[in-house]
XYZ file of C-alpha atoms in Angstrom:
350
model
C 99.761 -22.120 -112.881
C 101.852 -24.685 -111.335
C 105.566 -23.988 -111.212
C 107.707 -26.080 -113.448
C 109.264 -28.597 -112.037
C 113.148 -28.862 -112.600
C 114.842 -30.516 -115.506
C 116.518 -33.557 -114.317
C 119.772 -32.441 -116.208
C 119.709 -28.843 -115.155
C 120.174 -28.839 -111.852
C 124.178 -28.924 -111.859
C 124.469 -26.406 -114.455
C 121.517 -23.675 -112.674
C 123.195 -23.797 -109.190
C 126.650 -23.162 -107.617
C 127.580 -23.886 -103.531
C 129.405 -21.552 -101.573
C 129.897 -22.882 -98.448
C 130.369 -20.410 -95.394
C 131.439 -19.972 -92.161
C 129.045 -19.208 -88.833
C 131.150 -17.933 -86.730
C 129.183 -18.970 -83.667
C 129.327 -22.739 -84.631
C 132.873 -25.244 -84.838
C 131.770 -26.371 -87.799
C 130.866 -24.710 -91.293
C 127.594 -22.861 -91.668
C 125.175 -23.823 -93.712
C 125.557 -22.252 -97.317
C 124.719 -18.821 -99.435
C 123.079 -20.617 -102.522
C 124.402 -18.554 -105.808
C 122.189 -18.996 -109.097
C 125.330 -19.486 -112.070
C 123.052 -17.363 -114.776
C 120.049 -15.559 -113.355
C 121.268 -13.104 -110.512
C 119.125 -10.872 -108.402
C 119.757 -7.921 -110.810
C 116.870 -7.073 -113.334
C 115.047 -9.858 -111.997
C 112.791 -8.801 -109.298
C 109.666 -5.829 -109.827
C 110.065 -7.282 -113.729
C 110.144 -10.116 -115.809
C 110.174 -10.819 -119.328
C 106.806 -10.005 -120.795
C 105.622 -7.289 -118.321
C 104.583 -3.819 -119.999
C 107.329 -1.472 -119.396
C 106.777 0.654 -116.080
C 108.305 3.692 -114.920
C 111.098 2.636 -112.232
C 111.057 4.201 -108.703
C 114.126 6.526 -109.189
C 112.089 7.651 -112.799
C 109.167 8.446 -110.334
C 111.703 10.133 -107.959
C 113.284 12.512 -110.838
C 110.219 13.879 -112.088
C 108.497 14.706 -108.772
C 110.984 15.211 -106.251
C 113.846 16.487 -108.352
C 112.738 18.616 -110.479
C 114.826 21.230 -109.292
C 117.715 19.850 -108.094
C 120.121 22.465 -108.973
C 117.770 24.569 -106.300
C 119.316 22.250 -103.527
C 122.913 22.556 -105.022
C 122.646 26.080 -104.930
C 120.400 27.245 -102.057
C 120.381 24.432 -99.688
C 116.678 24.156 -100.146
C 115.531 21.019 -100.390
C 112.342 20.956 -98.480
C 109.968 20.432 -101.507
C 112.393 17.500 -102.881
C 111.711 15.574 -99.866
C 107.947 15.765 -99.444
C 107.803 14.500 -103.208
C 110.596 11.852 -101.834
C 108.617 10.874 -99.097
C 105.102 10.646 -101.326
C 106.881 7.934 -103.691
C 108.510 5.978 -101.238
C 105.156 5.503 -99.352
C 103.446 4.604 -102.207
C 106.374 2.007 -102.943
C 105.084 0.383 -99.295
C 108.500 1.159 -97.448
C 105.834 2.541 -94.703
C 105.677 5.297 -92.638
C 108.803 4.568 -90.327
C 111.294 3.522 -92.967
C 110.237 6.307 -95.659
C 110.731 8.654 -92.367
C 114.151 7.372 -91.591
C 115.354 7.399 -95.059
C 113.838 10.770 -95.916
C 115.508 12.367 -92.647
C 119.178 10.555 -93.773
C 118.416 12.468 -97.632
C 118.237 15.502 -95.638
C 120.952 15.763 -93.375
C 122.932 14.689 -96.253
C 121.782 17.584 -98.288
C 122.202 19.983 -95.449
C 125.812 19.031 -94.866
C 126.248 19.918 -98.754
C 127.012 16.156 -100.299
C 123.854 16.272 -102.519
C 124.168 18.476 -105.470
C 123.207 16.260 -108.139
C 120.890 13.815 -109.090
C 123.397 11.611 -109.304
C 124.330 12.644 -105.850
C 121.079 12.002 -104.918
C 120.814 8.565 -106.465
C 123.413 7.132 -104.746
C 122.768 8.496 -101.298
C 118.930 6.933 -101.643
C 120.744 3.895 -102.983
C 123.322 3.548 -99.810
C 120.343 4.290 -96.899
C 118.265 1.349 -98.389
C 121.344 -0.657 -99.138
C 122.737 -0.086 -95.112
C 119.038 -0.077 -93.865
C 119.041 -3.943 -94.813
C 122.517 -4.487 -93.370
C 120.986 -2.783 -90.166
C 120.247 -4.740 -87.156
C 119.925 -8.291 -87.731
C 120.589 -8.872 -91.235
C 123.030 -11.832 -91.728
C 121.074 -13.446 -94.845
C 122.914 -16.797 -94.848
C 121.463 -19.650 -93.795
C 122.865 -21.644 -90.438
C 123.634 -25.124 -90.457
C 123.548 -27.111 -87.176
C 126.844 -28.082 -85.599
C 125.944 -31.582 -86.828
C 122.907 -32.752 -89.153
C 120.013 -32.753 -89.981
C 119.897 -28.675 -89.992
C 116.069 -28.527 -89.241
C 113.969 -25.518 -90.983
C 110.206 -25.095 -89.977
C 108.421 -22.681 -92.870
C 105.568 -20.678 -91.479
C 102.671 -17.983 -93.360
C 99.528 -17.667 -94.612
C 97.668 -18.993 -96.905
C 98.375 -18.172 -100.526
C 102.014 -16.540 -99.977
C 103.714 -19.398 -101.810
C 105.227 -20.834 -99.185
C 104.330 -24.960 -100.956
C 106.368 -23.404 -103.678
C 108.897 -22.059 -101.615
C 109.653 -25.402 -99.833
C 109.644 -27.185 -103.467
C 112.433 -24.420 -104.765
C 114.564 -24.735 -101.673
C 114.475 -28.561 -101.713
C 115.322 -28.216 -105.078
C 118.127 -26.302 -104.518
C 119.631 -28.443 -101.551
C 119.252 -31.254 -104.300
C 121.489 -29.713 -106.708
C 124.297 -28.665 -103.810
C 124.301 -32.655 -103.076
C 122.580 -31.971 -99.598
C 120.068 -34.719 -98.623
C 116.421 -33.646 -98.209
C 113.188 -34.747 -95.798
C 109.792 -32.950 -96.226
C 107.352 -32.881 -93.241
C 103.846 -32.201 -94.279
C 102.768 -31.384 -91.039
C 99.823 -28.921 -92.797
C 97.233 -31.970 -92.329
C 94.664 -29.129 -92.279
C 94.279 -29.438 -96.296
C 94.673 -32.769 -98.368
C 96.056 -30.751 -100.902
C 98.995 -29.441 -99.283
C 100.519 -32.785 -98.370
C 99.650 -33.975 -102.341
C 101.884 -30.937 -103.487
C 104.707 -31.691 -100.976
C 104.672 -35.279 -101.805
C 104.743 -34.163 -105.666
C 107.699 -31.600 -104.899
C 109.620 -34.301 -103.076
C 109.167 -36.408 -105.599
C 110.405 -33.779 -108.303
C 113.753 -32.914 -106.471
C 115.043 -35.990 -105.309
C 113.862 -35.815 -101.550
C 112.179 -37.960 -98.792
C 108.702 -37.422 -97.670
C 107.226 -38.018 -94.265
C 103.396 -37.047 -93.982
C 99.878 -37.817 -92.352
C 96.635 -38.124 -93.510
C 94.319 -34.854 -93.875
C 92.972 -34.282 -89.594
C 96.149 -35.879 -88.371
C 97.541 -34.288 -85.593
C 100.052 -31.640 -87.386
C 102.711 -32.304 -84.470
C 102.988 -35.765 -84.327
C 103.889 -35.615 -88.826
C 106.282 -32.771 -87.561
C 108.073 -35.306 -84.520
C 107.739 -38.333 -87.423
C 109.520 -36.045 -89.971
C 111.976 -35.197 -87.617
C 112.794 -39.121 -86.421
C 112.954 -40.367 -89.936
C 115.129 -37.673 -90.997
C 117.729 -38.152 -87.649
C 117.490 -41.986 -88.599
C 118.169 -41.787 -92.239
C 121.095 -39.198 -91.941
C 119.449 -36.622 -93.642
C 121.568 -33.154 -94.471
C 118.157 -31.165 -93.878
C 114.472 -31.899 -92.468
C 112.124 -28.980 -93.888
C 108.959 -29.209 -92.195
C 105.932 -27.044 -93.892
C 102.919 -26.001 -91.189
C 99.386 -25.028 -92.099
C 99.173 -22.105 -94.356
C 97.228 -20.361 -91.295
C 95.100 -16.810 -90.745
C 97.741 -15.002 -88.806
C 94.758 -14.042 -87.276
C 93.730 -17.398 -86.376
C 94.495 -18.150 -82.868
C 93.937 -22.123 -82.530
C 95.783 -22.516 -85.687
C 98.720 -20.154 -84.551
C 98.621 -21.853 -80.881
C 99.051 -25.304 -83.445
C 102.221 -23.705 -84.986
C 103.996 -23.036 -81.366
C 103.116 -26.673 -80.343
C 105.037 -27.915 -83.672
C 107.905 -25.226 -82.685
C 108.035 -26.907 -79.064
C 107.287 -30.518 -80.296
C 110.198 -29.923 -82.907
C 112.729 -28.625 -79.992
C 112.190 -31.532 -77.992
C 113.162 -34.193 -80.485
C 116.392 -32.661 -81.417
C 117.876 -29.844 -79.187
C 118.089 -26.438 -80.684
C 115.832 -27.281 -83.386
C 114.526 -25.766 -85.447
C 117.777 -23.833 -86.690
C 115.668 -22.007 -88.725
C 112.254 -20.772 -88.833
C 111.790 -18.829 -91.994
C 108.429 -16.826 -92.813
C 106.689 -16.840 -95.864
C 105.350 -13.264 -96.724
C 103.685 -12.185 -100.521
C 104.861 -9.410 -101.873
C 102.228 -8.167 -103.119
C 100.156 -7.345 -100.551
C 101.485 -4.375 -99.011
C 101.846 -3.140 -95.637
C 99.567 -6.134 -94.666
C 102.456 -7.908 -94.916
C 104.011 -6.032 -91.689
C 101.111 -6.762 -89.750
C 101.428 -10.289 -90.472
C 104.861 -10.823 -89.708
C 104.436 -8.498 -86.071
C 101.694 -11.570 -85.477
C 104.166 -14.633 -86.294
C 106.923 -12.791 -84.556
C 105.270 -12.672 -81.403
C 104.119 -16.448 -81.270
C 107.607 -17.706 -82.063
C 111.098 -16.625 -82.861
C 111.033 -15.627 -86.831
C 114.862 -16.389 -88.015
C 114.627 -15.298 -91.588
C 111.828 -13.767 -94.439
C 111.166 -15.208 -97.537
C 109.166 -12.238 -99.735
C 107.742 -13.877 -102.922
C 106.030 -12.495 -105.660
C 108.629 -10.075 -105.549
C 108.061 -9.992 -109.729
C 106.272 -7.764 -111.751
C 103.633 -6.541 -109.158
C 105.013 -5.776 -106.227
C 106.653 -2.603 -105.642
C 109.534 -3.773 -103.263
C 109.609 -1.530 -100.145
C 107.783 -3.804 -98.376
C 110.946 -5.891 -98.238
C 112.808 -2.919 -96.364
C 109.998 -2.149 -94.543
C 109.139 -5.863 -93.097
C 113.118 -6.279 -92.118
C 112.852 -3.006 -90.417
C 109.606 -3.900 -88.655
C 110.815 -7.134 -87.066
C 114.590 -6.742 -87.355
C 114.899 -9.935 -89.246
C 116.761 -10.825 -92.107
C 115.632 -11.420 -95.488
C 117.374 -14.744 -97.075
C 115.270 -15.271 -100.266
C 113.369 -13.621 -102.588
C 110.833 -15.545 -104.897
C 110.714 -14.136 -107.996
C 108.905 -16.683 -110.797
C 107.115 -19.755 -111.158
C 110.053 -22.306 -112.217
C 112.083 -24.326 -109.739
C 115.094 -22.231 -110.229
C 113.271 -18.929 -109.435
C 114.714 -18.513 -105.777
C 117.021 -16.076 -105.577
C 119.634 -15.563 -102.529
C 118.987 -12.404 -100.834
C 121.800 -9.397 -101.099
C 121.394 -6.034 -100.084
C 123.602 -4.332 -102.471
C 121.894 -6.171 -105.657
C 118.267 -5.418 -104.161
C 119.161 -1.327 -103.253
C 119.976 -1.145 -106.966
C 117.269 -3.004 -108.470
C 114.600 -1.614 -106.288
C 115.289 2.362 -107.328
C 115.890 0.883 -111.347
C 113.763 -2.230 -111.741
């Protein structure tokens, strides 16, 4: 199903700008997009429509706490947090992050500050919330000292990441920021049809080759038209590659390099496409981009109705990047800004 393109007299009314400040830059950064209506709460592991599921702190209660007055009493909480660390594995935090935030429910409970299950609710809630504030976890996106802020979009095939590029032009559009897609994935006709189409939809120029073009020479055109027409942003998409695939990855450093060269400290942002769905796969796949160029931010999409949402903690943990969107529908509008707080809640009540 193809996602719906935007209404042409929605766009003002769906989005508001809040511009912010990089402190490493003279100039503003870029912006932390804010959706007027539809916030991050409620909206990601459900949707309207999806059979009712028992949420992850349900799960929690009725096999790790079902004798939580044991703990308040005795200090015993041993058999709380095997049950704790069951769930959150099956949630795909992973084996490191369900470790780490098992070990910070039990020092807790040791130094007597978990007594309840409320007690426990919000210390689970807190370690996820300040495990995604860890490390690198700024989730705004950085504008260049002066434009066109350039951001290359990397992943595999199928994680969205057409979609991704047609929600975040989209949402540019309605903050009055000028827009150039590159289609430099010449690898499948089809791509640079959908990018064209999504341009086309949101109010943006397009720049791309024919299918067997040479993907860096659409990147280093995208990048000259969108210097010479004054462009706010260039968003150049690459071939939806096997991260597996070495010629194809060795094609996505050349764009990286071919993309620095035309405009110094380009690309300001390099942002990886990851589903949501697929589990701790997703870690592997993002250790394999990581390695072949600098990742600056994660996009997780899917992140609706069938994924379970620790792979989001455990991803950021894995590669100590920050998250900056989620994807959480089909429509145009369905892009949420990432925030820690909003996610830590929605993840344990969904």
């Amino acid at each position: 199903m193809s996602p719906e393109p935007p209404g042409p007299q929605s766009k003002r009314r769906d989005y508001l700008l809040g511009l912010i400040f990089n402190p490493d830059l003279k100039g503003p950064g870029f912006f932390c997009p804010r959706h007027k209506q539809k916030q991050m709460g409620s909206r990601i592991l459900k949707r309207s429509g999806d059979v009712p599921t028992r949420s992850l702190w349900t799960k929690i209660k009725d096999v790790a706490l079902t004798d939580v007055t044991a703990i308040a009493h005795t200090g015993t909480i041993q058999g709380s947090l095997e049950g704790l660390e069951e769930i959150l594995l099956e949630a795909d935090f992973g084996v490191p992050t369900t470790l780490r935030l098992v070990g910070e429910i039990e020092g807790q409970a040791r130094r007597g500050l978990i007594k309840t299950q409320e007690d426990f609710h919000r210390a689970l809630e807190k370690a996820i919330e300040d495990s995604l504030r860890g490390g690198s976890s700024d989730p705004r996106i950085i504008r260049a000292a002066s434009p066109p802020t350039v951001v290359l979009v990397v992943g595999v095939n199928g994680a969205g990441k057409t979609t991704f590029i047609g929600k975040l032009s989209d949402l540019l559009n309605a903050n009055k920021m000028s827009v150039l897609i590159g289609a430099a994935d010449t690898f499948r006709a089809g791509a640079i049809d959908q990018l064209r189409s999504w341009a086309e939809r949101t109010g943006a120029d397009f720049v791309g080759g024919t299918a067997g073009s040479d993907p860096a020479s659409v990147a280093f055109d995208a990048m000259d038209a969108g210097i010479s027409r004054g462009k706010d942003v260039v968003i150049v998409d690459t071939a939806g590659r096997l991260h597996t695939s070495g010629s194809l990855m060795d094609e996505m450093k050349k764009i990286d390099r071919v993309i620095g060269k035309r405009l110094e400290g380009a690309p300001h942002e390099t942002l990886l496409v990851l589903d949501g769905t697929i589990g701790q796969n997703a870690v592997m796949q993002a250790k394999t981009f990581a390695e072949a160029i600098p990742i600056t931010g994660l996009v997780v999409t899917k992140v609706d109705g069938t994924a379970k949402g620790g792979i989001v903690l455990a991803v950021h943990e894995a590669l100590n990047v920050p998250v900056k969107f989620l994807g959480v529908g089909e429509k145009a509008t369905d892009l949420i800004a990432f925030d820690p707080a909003e996610f830590a809640r929605e993840v344990l009540e969904g």
